[in-house]
Coordinates of C-alpha atoms and ligand atoms in Angstrom, one line a residue:
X1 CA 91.5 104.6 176.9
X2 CA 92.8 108.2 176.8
X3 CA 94.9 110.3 175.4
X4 CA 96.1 114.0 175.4
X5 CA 94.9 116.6 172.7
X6 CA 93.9 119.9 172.5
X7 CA 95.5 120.6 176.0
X8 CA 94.0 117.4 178.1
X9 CA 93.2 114.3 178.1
X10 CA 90.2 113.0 175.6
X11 CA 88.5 109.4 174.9
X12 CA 90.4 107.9 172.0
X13 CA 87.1 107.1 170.3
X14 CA 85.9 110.8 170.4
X15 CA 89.4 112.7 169.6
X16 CA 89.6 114.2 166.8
X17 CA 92.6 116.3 164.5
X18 CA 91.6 118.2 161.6
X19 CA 91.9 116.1 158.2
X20 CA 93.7 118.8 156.7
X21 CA 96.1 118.9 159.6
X22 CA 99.8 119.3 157.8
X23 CA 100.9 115.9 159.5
X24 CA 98.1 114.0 157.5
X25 CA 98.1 115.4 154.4
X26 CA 102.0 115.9 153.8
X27 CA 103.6 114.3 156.8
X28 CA 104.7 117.6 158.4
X29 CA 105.5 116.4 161.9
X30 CA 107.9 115.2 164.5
X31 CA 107.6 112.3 166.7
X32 CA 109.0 110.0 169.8
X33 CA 108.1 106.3 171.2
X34 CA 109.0 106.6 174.4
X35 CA 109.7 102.8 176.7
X36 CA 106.6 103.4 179.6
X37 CA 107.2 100.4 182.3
X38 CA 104.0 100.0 184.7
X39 CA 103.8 103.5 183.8
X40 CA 107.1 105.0 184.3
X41 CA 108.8 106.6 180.9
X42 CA 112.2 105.6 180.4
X43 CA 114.7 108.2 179.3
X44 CA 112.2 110.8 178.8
X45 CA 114.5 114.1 179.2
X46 CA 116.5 112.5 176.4
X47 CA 113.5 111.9 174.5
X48 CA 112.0 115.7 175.1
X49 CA 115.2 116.8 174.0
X50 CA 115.3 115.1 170.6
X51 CA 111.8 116.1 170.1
X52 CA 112.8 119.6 170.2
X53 CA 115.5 119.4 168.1
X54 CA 113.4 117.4 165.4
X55 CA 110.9 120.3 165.6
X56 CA 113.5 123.2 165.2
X57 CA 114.5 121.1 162.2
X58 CA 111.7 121.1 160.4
X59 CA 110.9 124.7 161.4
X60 CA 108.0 124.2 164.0
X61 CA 107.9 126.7 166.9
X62 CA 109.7 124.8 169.8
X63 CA 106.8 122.1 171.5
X64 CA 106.2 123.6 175.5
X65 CA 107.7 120.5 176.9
X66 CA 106.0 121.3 180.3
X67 CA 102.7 120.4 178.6
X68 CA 104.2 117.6 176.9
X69 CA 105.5 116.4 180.3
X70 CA 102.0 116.7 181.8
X71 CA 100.1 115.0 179.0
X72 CA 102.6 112.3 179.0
X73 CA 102.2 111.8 182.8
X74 CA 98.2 112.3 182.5
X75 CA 98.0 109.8 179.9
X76 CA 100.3 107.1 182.1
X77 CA 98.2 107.6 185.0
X78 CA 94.7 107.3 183.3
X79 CA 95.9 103.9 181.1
X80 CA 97.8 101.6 183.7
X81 CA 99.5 99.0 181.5
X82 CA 102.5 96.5 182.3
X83 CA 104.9 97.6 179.7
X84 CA 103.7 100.7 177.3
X85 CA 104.2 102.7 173.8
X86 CA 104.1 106.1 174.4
X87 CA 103.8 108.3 171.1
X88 CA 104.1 111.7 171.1
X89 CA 103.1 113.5 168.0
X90 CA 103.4 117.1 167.0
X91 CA 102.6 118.2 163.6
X92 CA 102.4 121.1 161.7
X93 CA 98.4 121.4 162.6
X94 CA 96.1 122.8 160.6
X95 CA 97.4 123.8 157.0
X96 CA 97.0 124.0 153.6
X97 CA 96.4 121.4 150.8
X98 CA 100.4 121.9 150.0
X99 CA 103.6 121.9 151.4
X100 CA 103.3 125.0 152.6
X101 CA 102.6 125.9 156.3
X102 CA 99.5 127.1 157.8
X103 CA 99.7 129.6 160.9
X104 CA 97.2 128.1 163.4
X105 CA 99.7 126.5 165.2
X106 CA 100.9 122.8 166.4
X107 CA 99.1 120.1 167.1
X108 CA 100.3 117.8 170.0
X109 CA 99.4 114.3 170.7
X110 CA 100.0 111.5 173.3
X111 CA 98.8 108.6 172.9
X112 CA 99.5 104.8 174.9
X113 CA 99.5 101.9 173.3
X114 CA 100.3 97.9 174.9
X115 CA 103.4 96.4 174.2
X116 CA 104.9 93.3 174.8
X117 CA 109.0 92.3 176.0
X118 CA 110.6 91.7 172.3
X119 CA 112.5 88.7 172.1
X120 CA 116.4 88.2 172.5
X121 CA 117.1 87.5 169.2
X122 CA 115.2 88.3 165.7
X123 CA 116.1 88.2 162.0
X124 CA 116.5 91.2 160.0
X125 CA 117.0 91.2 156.1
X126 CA 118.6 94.3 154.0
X127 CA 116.7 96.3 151.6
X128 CA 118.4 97.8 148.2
X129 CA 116.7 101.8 149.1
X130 CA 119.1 104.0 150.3
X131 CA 119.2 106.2 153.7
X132 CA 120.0 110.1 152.3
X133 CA 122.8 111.1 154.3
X134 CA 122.5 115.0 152.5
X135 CA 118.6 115.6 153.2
X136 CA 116.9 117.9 154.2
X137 CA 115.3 116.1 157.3
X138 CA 118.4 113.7 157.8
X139 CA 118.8 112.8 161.5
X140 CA 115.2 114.3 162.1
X141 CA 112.6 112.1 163.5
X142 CA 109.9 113.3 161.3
X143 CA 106.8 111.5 160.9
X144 CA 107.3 111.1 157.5
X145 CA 108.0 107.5 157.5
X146 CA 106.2 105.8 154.7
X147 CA 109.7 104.0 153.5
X148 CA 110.0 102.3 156.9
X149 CA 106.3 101.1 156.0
X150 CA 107.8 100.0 152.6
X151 CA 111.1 98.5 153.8
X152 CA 109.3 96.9 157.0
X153 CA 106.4 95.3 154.9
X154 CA 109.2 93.3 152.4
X155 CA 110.9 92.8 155.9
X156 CA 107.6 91.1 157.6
X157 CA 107.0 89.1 154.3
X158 CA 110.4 87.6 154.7
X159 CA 110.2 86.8 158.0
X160 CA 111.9 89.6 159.7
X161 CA 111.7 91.9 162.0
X162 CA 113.5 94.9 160.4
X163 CA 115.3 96.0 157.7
X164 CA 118.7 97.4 157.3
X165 CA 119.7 100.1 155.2
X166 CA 122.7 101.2 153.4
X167 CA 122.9 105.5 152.8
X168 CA 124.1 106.9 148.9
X169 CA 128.2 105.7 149.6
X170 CA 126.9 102.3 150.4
X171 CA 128.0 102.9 154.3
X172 CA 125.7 101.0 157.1
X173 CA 123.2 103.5 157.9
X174 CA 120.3 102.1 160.4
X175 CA 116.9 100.0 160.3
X176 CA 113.7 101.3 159.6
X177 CA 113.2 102.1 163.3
X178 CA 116.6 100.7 165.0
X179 CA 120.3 101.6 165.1
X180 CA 122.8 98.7 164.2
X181 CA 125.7 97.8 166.0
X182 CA 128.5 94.9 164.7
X183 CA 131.1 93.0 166.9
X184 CA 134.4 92.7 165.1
X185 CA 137.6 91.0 166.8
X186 CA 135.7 91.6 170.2
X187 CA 134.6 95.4 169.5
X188 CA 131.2 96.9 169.1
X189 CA 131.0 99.5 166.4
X190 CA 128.1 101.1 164.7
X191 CA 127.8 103.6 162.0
X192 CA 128.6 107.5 163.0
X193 CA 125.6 110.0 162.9
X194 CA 127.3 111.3 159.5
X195 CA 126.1 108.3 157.6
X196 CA 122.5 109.7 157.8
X197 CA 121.2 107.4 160.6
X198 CA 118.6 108.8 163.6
X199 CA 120.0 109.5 167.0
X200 CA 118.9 106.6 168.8
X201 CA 118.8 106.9 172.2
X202 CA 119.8 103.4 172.6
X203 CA 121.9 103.8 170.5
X204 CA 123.5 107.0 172.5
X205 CA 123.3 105.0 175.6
X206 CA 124.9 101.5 174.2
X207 CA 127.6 103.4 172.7
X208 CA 128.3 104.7 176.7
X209 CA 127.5 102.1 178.6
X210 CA 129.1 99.1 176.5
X211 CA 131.8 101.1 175.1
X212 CA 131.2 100.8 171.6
X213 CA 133.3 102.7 168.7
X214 CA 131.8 104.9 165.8
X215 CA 133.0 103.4 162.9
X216 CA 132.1 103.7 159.0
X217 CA 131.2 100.8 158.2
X218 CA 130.2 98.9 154.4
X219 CA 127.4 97.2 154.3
X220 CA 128.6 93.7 153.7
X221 CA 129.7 93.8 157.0
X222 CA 126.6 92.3 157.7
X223 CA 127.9 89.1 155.7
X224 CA 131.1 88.8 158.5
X225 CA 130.6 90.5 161.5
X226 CA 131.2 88.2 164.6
X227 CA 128.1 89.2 165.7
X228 CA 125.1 92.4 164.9
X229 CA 122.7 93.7 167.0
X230 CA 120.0 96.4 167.0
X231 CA 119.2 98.6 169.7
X232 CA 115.8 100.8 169.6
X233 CA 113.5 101.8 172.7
X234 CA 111.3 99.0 172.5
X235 CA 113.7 96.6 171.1
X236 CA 116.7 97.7 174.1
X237 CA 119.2 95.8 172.9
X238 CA 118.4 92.5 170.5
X239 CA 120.6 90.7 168.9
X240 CA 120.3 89.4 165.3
X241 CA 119.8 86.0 164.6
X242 CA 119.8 86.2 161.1
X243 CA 120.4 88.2 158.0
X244 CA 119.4 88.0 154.5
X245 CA 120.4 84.3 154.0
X246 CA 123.1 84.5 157.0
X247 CA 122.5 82.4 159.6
X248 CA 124.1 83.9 163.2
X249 CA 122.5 80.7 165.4
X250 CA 124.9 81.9 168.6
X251 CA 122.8 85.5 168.7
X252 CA 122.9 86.8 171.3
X253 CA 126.9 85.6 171.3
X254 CA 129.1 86.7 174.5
X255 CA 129.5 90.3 173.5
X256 CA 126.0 91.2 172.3
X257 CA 124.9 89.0 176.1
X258 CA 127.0 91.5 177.7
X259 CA 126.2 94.4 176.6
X260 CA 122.3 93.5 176.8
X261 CA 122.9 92.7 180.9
X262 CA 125.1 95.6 181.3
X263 CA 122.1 97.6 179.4
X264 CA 119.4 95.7 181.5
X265 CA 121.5 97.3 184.8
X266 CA 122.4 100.4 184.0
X267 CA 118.7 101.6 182.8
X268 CA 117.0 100.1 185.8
X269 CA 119.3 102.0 188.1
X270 CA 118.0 105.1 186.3
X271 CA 114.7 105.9 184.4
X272 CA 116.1 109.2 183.0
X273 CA 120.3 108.5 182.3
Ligands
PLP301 C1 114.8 105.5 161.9 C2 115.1 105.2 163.3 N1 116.4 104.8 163.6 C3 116.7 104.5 164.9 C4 115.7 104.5 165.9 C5 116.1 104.1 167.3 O1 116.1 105.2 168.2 P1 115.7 105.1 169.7 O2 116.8 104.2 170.3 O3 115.8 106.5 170.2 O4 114.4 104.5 169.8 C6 114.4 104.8 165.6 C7 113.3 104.9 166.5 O5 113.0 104.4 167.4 C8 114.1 105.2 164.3 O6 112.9 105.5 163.9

């Protein structure tokens, strides 16, 4: 296996990033998973994009997406796999023991991992941490991510898939690394980007192609909802099967079936909507 650092590709047992690199030792870094299918990305301009702005938001120079491009199709090439992770990873690089910033410069990854199809339906649970709509790194995909870890862990040892946060107001925010969308009275609706959740691009392109509204939504929604679904680039669209101690045994019902064939269409028609 290989992946891209230092500006090509390297043997994943051999590479190596400094241990005082700002990404390890305070989480000072930006990152994508981007959907490879027998080694095509899915929605990669979208995801280049977002990994810019992430960067500017934490105040890393801009990454050179034409390297990024490169590694990401270098790394494809030399790993053929059915259905892929790809992780890009750009950090702070090199730096000192503290928040502050080192000057060396970035580091860039891109690595490939296996994957397999999700299923249709999964249970999710909700946790009682909050999603800070007000922070500093709101709507950033930073790779400072250790309460996903938390809330996914509880998650796994319930039997879930993911777990669903609320933000500070008690508003539906997101999962730990999916958007959630709720059918009421025949509409889809999921929480606006004000309520502190990540621009999914899933999310960006369910809201489009199924028509679904941005709504501000309570939590306990969860407990009536018609139906709820998560969307995330390796998840597409799945519907929930269960929540907490809610049972949903229809998931995927009509409207969430929909919107996952008209999702299925629309993204094999084009890798890069
Ligand atoms: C916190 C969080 N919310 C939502 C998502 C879904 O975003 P996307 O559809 O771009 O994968 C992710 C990442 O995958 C995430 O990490």
């Amino acid at each position: 296996m290989k992946l891209w650092l230092d500006g090509g590709l390297q043997d994943i047992e051999s590479a190596r990033v400094s241990v005082f690199d700002h990404g390890l030792t305070v989480g000072d870094g930006v990152f994508e998973t981007v959907k490879a299918v027998e080694g095509r990305p899915f929605a990669l301009t979208r995801h280049l994009d977002r990994l810019t702005r992430s960067a500017r938001g934490l105040g890393l120079v801009d990454p050179d997406l034409d390297e990024v491009r490169r590694a990401c199709a270098a790394v494809l090439e030399a790993n053929p796999m059915p259905l892929g992770r790809l992780r890009i990873t750009y950090t702070g690089g090199h730096g000192p023991l503290g928040s502050d910033r080192g000057d060396l410069g970035p580091t860039l990854v891109v690595a490939l991992g296996a994957t397999a199809r999700r299923p249709d339906s999964t249970a999710a649970i909700t946790v009682p941490w909050t999603r800070n709509e007000r922070g500093a790194v709101t709507g950033l995909k930073t790779t400072s991510y250790a309460e996903n870890v938390v809330a996914l862990a509880r998650a796994s040892q319930q039997g879930a898939s993911e777990a669903l946060f609320a933000n500070t107001v008690g508003q539906l925010c997101e999962g730990t690394g999916s958007n959630v969308f709720v059918v009421l009275d025949g509409e889809i609706h999921t929480p606006p980007l004000a309520s502190g959740c990540l621009a999914g691009i899933t999310r960006a392109l369910t809201i489009e192609w199924a028509a679904a509204k941005e709504t501000d939504l309570p939590l306990d929604v969860l407990e009536h909802a018609d139906e709820i679904f998560l969307t995330s680039t390796l998840r597409d669209i799945q519907a929930v099967h269960r929540v907490d101690g809610r049972a949903l045994p229809a998931a995927p019902g009509p409207v969430t079936a929909k919107a996952m064939r008209v999702f299925d269409e629309r993204s094999g028609d084009d890798l890069d909507p």
